[in-house]
Coordinates of C-alpha atoms in Angstrom, one line a residue:
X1 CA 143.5 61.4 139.7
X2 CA 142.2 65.0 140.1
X3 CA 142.4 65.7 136.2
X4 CA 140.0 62.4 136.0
X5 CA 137.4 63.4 138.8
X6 CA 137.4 67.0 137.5
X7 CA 136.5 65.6 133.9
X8 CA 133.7 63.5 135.8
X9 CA 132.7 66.8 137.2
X10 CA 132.7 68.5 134.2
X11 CA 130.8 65.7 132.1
X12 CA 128.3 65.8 134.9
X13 CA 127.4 69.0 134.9
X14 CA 127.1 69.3 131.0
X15 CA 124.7 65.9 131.2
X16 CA 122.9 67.8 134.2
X17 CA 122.6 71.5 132.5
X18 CA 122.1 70.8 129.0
X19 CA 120.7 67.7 126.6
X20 CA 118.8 67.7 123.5
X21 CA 115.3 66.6 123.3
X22 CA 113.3 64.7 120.5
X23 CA 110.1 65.9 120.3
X24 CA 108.3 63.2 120.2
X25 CA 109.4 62.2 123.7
X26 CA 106.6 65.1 124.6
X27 CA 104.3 62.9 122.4
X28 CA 104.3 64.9 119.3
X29 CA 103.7 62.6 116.2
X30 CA 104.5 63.6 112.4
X31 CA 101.5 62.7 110.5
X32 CA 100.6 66.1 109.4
X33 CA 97.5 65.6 111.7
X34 CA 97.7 66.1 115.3
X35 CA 98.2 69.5 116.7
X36 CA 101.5 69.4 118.4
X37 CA 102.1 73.3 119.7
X38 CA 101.8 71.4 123.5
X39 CA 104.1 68.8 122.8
X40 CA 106.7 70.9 120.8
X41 CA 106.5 73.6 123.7
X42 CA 107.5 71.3 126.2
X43 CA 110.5 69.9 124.7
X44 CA 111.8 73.4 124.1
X45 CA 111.2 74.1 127.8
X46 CA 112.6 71.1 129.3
X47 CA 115.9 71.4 126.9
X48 CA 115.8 75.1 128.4
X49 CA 115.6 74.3 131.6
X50 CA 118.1 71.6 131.4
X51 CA 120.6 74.7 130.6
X52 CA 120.2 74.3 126.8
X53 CA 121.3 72.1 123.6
X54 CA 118.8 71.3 120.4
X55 CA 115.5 70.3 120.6
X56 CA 115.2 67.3 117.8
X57 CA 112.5 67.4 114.6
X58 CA 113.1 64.2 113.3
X59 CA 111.6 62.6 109.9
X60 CA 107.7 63.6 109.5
X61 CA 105.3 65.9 109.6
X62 CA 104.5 68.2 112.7
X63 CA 101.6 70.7 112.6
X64 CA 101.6 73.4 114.9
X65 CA 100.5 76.9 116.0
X66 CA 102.7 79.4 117.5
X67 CA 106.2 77.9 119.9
X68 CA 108.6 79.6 121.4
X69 CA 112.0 79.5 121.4
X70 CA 114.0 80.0 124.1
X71 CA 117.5 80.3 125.9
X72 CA 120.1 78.4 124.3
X73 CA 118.1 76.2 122.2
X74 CA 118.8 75.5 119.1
X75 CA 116.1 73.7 116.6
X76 CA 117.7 70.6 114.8
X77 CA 115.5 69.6 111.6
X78 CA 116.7 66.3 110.7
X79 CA 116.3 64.9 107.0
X80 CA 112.8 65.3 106.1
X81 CA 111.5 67.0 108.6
X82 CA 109.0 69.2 108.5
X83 CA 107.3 71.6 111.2
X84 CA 103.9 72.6 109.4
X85 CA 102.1 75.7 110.3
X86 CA 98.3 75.4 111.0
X87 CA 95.6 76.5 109.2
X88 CA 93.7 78.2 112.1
X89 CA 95.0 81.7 112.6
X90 CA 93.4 81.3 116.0
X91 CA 96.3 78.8 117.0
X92 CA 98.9 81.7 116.7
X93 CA 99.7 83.9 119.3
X94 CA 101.2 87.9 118.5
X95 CA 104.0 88.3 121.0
X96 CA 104.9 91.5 120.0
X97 CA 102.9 93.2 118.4
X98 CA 103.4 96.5 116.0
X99 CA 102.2 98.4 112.6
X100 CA 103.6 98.0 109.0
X101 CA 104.7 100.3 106.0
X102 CA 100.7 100.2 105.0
X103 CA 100.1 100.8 108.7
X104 CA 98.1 97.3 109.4
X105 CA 98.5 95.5 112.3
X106 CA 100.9 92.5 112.6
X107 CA 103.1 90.4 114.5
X108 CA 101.3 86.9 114.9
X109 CA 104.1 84.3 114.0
X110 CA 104.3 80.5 113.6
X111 CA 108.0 80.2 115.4
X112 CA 108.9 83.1 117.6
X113 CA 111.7 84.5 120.2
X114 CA 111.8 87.3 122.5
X115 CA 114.1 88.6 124.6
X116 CA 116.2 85.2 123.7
X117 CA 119.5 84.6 124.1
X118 CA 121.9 81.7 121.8
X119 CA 119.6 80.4 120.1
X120 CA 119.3 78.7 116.8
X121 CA 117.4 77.4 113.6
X122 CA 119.5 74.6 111.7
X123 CA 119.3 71.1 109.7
X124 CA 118.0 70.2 106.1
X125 CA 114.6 69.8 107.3
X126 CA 111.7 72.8 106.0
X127 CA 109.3 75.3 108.1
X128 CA 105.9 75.6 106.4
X129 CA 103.3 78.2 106.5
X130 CA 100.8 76.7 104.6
X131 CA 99.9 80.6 103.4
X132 CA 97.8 79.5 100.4
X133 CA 95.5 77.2 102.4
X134 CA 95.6 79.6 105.7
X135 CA 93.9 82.8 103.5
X136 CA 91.7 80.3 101.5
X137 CA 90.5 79.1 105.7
X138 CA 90.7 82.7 107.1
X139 CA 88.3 84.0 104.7
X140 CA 85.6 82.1 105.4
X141 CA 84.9 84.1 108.5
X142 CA 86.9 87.7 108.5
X143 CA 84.6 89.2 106.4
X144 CA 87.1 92.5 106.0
X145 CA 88.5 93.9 103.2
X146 CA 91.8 91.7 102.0
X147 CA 94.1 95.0 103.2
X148 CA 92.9 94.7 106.5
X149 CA 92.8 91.0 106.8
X150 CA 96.2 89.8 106.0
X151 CA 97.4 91.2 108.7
X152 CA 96.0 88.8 111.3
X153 CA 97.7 86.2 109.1
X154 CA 101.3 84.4 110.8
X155 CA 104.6 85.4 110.1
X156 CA 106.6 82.2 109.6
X157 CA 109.9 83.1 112.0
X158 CA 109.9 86.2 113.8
X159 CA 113.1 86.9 116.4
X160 CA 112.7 89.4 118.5
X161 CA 115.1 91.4 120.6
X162 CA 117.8 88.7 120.5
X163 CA 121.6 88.2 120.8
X164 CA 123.2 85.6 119.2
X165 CA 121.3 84.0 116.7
X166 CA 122.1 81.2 114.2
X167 CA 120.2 80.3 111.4
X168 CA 121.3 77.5 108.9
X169 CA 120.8 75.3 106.1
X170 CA 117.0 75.2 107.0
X171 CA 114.3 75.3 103.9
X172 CA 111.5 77.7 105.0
X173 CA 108.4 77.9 102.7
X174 CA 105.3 79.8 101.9
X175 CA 104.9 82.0 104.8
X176 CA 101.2 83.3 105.6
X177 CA 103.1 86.5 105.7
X178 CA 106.5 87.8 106.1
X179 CA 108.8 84.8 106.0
X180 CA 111.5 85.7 108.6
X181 CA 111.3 88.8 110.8
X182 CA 114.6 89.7 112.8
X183 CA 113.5 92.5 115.2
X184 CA 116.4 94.6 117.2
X185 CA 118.8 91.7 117.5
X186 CA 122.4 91.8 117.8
X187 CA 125.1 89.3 116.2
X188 CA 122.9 87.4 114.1
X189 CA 124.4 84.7 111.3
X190 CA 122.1 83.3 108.7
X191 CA 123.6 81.1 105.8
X192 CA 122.2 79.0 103.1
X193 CA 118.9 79.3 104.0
X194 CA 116.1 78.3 101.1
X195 CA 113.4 80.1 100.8
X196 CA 110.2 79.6 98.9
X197 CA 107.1 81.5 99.9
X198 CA 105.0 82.7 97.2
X199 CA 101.1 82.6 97.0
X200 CA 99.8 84.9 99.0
X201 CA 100.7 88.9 99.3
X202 CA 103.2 90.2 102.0
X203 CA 105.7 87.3 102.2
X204 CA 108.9 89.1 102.3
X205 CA 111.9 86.4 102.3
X206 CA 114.0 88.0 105.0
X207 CA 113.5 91.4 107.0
X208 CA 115.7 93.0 109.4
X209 CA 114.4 95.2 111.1
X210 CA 116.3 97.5 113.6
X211 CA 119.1 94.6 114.0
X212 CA 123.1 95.0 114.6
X213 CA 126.3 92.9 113.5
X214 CA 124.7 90.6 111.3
X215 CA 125.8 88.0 108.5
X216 CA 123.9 86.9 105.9
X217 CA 125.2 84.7 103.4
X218 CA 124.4 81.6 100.6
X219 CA 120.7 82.0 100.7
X220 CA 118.4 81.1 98.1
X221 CA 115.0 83.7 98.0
X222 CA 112.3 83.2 95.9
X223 CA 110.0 85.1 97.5
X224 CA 106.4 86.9 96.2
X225 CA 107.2 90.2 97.7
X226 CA 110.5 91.7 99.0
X227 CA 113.6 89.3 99.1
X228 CA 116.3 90.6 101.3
X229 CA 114.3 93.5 103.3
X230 CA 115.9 96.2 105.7
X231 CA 113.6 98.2 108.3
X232 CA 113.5 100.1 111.2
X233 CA 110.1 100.3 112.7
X234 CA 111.7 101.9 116.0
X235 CA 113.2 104.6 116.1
X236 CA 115.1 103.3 118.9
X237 CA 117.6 101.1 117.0
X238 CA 118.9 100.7 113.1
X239 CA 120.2 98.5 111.2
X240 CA 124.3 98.5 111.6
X241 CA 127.0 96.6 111.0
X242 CA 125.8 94.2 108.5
X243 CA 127.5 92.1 105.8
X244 CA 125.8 90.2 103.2
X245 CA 127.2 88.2 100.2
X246 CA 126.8 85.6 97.7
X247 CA 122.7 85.8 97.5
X248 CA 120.6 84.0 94.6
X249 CA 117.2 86.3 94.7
X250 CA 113.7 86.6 93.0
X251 CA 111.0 88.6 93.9
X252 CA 107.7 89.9 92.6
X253 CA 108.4 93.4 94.6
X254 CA 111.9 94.2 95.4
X255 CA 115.5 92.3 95.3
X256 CA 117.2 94.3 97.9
X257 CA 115.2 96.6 99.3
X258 CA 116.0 99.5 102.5
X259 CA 113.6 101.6 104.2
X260 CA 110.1 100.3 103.6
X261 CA 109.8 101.5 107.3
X262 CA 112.4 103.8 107.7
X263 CA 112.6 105.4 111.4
X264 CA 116.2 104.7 112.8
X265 CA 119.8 104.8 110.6
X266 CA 120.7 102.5 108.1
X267 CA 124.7 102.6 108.8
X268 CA 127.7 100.5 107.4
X269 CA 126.1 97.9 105.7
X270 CA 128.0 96.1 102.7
X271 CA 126.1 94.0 100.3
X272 CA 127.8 92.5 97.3
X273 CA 128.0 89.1 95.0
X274 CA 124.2 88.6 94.2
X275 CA 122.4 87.5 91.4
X276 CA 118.8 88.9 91.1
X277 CA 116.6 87.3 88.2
X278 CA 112.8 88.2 87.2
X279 CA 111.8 90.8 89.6
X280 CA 108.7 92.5 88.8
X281 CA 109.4 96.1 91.1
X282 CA 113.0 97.1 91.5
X283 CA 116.9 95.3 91.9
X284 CA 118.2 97.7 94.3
X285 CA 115.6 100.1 96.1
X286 CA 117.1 102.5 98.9
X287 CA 114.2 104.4 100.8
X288 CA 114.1 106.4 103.8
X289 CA 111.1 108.4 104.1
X290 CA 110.1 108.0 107.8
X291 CA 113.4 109.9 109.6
X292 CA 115.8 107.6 109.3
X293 CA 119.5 108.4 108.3
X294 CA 120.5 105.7 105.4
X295 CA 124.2 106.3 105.0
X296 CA 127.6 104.5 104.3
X297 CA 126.2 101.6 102.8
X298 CA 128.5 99.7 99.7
X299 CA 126.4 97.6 97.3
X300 CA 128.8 95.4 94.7
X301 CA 129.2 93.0 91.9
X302 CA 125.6 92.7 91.6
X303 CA 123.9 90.9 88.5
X304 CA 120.5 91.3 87.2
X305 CA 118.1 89.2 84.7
X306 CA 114.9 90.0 83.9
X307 CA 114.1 93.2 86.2
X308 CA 112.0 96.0 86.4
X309 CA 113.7 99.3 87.2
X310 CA 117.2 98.2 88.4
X311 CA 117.6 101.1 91.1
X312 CA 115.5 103.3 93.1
X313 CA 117.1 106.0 95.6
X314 CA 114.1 108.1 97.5
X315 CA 114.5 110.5 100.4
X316 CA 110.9 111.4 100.8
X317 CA 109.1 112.6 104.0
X318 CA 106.1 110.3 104.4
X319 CA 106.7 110.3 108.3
X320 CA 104.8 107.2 109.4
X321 CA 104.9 106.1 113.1
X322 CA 104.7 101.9 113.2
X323 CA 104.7 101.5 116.9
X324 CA 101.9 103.6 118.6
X325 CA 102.6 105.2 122.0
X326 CA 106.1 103.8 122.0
X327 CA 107.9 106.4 118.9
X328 CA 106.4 110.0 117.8
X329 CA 107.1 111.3 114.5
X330 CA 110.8 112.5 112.7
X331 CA 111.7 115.2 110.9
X332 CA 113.1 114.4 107.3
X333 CA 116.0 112.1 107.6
X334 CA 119.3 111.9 105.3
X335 CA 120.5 109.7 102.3
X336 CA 124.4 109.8 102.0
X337 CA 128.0 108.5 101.4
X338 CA 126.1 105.7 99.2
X339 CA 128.3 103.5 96.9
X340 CA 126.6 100.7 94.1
X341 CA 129.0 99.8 91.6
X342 CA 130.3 96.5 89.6
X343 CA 126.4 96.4 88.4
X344 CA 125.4 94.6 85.0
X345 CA 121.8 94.6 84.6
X346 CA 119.5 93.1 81.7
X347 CA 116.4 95.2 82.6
X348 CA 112.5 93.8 81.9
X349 CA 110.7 95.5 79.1
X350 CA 107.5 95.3 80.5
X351 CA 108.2 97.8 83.5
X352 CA 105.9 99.4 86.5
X353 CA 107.2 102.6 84.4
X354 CA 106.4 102.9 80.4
X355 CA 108.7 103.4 78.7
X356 CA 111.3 101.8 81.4
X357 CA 114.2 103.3 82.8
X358 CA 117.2 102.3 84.4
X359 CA 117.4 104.1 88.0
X360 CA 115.1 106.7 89.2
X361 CA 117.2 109.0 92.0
X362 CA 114.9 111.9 93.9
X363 CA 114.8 113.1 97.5
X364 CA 112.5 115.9 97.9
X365 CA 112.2 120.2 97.8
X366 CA 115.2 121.3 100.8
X367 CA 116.2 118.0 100.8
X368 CA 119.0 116.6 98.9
X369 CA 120.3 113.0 98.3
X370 CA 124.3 113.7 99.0
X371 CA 127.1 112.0 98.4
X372 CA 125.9 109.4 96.2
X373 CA 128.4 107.6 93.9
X374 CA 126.8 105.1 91.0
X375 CA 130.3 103.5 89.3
X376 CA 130.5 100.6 86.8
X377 CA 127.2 100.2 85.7
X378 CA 126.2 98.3 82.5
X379 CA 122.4 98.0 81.7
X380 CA 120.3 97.0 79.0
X381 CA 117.3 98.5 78.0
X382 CA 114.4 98.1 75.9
X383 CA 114.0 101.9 74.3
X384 CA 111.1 103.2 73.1
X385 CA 110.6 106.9 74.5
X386 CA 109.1 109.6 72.8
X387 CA 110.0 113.6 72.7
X388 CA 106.8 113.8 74.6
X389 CA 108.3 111.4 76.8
X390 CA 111.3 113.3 77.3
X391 CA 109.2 116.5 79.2
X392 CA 107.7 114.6 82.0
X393 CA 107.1 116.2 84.3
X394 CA 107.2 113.7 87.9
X395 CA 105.3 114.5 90.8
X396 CA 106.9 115.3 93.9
X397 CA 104.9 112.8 96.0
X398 CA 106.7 114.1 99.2
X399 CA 104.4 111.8 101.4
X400 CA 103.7 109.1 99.6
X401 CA 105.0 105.3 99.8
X402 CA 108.0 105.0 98.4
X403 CA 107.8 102.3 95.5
X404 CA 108.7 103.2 91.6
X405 CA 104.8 103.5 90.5
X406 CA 104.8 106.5 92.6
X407 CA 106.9 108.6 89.8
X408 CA 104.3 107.2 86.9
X409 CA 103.3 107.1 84.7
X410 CA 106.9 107.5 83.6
X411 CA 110.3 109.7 83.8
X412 CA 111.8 111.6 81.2
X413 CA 115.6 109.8 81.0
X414 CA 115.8 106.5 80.0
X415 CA 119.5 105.8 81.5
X416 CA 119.3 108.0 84.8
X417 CA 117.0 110.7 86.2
X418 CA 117.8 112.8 88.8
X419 CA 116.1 115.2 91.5
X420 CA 117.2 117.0 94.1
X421 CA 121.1 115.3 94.5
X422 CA 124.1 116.5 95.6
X423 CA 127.2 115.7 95.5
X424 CA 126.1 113.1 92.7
X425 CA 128.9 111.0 91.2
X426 CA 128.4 109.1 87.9
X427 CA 131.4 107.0 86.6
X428 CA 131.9 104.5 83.9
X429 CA 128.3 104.4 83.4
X430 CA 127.0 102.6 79.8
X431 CA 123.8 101.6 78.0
X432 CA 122.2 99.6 75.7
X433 CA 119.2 100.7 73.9
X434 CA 116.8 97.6 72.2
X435 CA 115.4 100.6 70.4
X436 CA 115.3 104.2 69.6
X437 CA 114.5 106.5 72.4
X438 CA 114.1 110.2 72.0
X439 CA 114.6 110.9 75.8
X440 CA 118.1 112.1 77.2
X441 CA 120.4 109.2 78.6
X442 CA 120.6 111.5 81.7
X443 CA 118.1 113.8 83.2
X444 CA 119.3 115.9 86.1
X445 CA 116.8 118.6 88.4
X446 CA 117.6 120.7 91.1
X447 CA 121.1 119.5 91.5
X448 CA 124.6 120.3 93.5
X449 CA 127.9 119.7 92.4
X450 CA 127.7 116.3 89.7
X451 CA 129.9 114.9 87.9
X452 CA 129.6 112.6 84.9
X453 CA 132.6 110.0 84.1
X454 CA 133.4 107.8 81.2
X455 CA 130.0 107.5 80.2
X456 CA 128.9 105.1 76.5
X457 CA 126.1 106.2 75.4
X458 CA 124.4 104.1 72.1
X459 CA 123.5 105.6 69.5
X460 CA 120.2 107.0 68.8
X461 CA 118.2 109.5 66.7
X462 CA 116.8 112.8 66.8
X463 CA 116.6 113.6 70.4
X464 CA 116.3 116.8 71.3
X465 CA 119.1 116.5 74.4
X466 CA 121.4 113.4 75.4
X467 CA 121.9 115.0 78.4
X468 CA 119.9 117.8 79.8
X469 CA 120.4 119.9 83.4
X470 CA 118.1 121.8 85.0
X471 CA 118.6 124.1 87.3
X472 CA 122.0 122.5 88.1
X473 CA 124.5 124.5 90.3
X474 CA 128.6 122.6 89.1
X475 CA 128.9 120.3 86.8
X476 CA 131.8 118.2 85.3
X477 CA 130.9 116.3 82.1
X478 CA 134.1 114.5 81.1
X479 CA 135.1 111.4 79.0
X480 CA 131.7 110.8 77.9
X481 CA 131.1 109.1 74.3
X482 CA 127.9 109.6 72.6
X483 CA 126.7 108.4 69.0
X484 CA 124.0 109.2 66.6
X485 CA 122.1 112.6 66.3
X486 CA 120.9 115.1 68.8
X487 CA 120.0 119.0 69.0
X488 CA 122.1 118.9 72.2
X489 CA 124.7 116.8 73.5
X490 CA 124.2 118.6 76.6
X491 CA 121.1 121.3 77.2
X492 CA 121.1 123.5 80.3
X493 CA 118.0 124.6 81.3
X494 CA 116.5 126.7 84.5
X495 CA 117.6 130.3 86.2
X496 CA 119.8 128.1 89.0
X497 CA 122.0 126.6 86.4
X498 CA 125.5 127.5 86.4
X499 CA 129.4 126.3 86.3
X500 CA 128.6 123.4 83.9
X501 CA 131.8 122.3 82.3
X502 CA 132.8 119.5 79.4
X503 CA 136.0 118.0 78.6
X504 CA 137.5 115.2 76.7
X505 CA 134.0 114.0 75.5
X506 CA 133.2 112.2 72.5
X507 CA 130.5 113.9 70.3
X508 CA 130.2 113.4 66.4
X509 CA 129.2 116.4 64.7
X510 CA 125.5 115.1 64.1
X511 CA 124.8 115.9 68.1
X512 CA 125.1 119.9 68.4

């Protein structure tokens, strides 16, 4: 008898502390008309205050502004559901506001948490931002230039400063802005999330920003701008602890991108098991160029169609500060004990750089990109570089955005160029040229301690260098195969060079 009235107990006190609610028991209605924020609001409070459980989207359409999310509610989507931004950037609300990478001010969001705790996106319904139609409204009457105004336009999910969040299975589409913005918050899972949000500029897929112990797995980006995005825009807390695997990814900027905004580490992250397909600005782009130390972080078995400039790795000292009176400016912060390897890559012949390359490598005078380790690479490219080519010289552009354009209008190796690395580790490394290209496979300046491993190198004709050092202090060039004809196999150029040492290469007697 006292097992039975303590299992009444129990079931009363779930029934009394926690329920779901429908929405349209608040009088919401899914006709794609009627403005529901009110409605939606008050089933997400009164399933909070009931102690928590999942407020219900069922079948139809539901426009809205800006809801909040709160304590132990989870959003449940049900087949065909749909929860459709409005078209009035006046019906959003900025909960938190801060500055971006091109230092506008953002923040406005169509679904937002702060300061939330279990909480939760799920079902096979869809979010949508209605981006196109919101700029082609907006425009009408904010007369400012388009890099001012897009700011003012809604991201589509923004979490901010919370623990346990679950994300899953939900479709979230054309964002006004950035798609999903995860903001200092600690164990965070999101799996097989869609996303489609193209159409407008600035709609990252998924940024996490300054977050801890997350998962991210299954998802589906097709996104206009950055895919999978990490940032720190406080200098308060990084990004650390954070597993992804198994992504499908498209992007008109970057695939995998770090350090946009780049203030606090970037520590122990692994990211493996993606496929990235025509993107128009980078595969794997590492930055950190605000402070931030980006270090221990394992990228593998990554697959590229179709993209422009596989990898980017840039320590630079741009410096910005994204969250005024709140952070002052860092000194120059560190890239190292970096791995990418098990990469096969197809790159775009029509490249932000011209003639392309494969991966671009730099950090800046004093301040060197250490310990990074590039193994198992295979990546096609189209060729084409001239001895002209091949005596670029790139600008420093210590405090400049990091993206590949800023290194134009080109760099003088096709395969790998290198400035200002230490501790630089090169293995099983091979190319495959469409065409002739008169500039070294390898192009190494102002460098500490690298070593070249097991390198193919195709054949081409007439270059002047396959590999050529400058000012390089150690090197160990070994088990490297090279075909075709050259003045060099390997030049060594600058007062600073010294201790460069070959063995057990490969070299015909047509490269010197």
């Amino acid at each position: 008898m006292r097992a039975i009235i303590h299992c009444l107990l129990l079931l009363a006190f779930t029934n009394t502390y926690a329920k779901d609610v429908n929405i349209t028991s608040h009088g919401a209605i899914g006709d794609g008309q009627k403005l529901n924020t009110a409605a939606i609001q008050k089933a997400i409070d009164e399933c909070h205050s009931s102690g928590g459980g999942k407020v219900i989207f069922p079948k139809g359409i539901f426009l809205s502004g800006t809801i909040v999310l709160k304590d132990k509610v989870t959003l449940h989507f049900e087949q065909d559901a749909v929860l459709l931004g409005s078209t009035d950037v006046n019906d959003y609300k900025n909960m938190d506001p801060f500055t971006d990478g091109l230092g506008i001010d953002v923040g406005w969001a169509l679904l937002v948490a702060v300061d939330a705790k279990n909480i939760g996106i799920e079902g096979n319904g869809t979010i949508d931002g209605q981006g196109t139609k919101l700029r082609e409204q907006q425009i009408q009457t904010d007369t400012r230039s388009e890099s001012l105004r897009w700011g003012r336009r809604p991201f589509l999910v923004r979490i901010v400063r919370c623990e346990g969040v679950n994300v899953k299975d939900i479709t979230l589409k054309y964002s006004a802005a950035w798609t999903s913005h995860y903001f200092q918050c600690k164990k965070v899972n999101i799996e097989k999330v869609k996303i489609l949000s193209h159409g407008v500029p600035h709609n990252d897929g998924i940024d996490i920003d300054g977050c801890q112990d997350v998962r991210i797995s299954d998802c589906d980006i097709q996104s206009g701008d950055d895919a999978l995005c990490f940032k720190t825009t406080s200098s308060k807390m990084g990004c650390n602890n954070i597993v992804v695997t198994r992504m499908r990814l498209k992007s008109g900027h970057g695939a995998i991108k770090m350090g946009t905004e780049s203030m606090a580490p970037f520590e122990n992250i692994k990211i493996s098991d993606c496929y990235i397909y025509d993107t128009n600005n980078g595969g794997i782009k590492l930055l950190t160029v605000d402070g931030a130390h980006l270090r221990n972080v394992d990228i593998s078995n990554i697959t590229m169609v179709n993209v422009k400039t596989p990898m980017l790795f840039r320590l630079g000292s741009r410096l910005s500060v994204f969250r005024k009176g709140k952070d002052t400016q860092q000194q120059t912060g560190t890239m190292e004990n970096v791995t990418v390897r098990d990469v096969i890559a197809k790159a775009s012949a029509n490249a932000q750089l011209m003639p392309p390359s494969g991966i671009l490598i730099t950090g800046v005078p004093g301040h060197y990109i250490t310990g990074l380790t590039l193994e198992n690479i295979k990546i096609d490219l189209a060729g084409g570089g001239t001895a002209e080519n091949a005596r670029q010289v790139v600008p420093e552009a210590i405090d400049k955005y990091p993206e590949v354009k800023t290194f134009g209008p080109l760099v003088p190796a096709y395969g790998i160029w290198a400035r200002h690395v230490k501790g630089l580790k090169l293995k099983n490394i091979q190319f495959n040229l469409n065409s002739n290209d008169l500039r070294p496979a390898f192009v190494c300046e102002d460098g500490k301690d690298i070593t070249l491993t097991d390198w193919n190198i195709p054949s081409t004709e007439g270059a002047e260098a396959i590999i050529r050092l400058e000012n390089v202090n150690k090197a160990n060039i070994t088990g490297v195969k090279a075909k075709g004809t050259a003045q060099n196999f390997v030049k060594v150029e600058g007062a600073e060079s010294k201790d460069i040492k070959q063995s057990k290469n490969e070299v015909p007697a047509t490269i010197k």
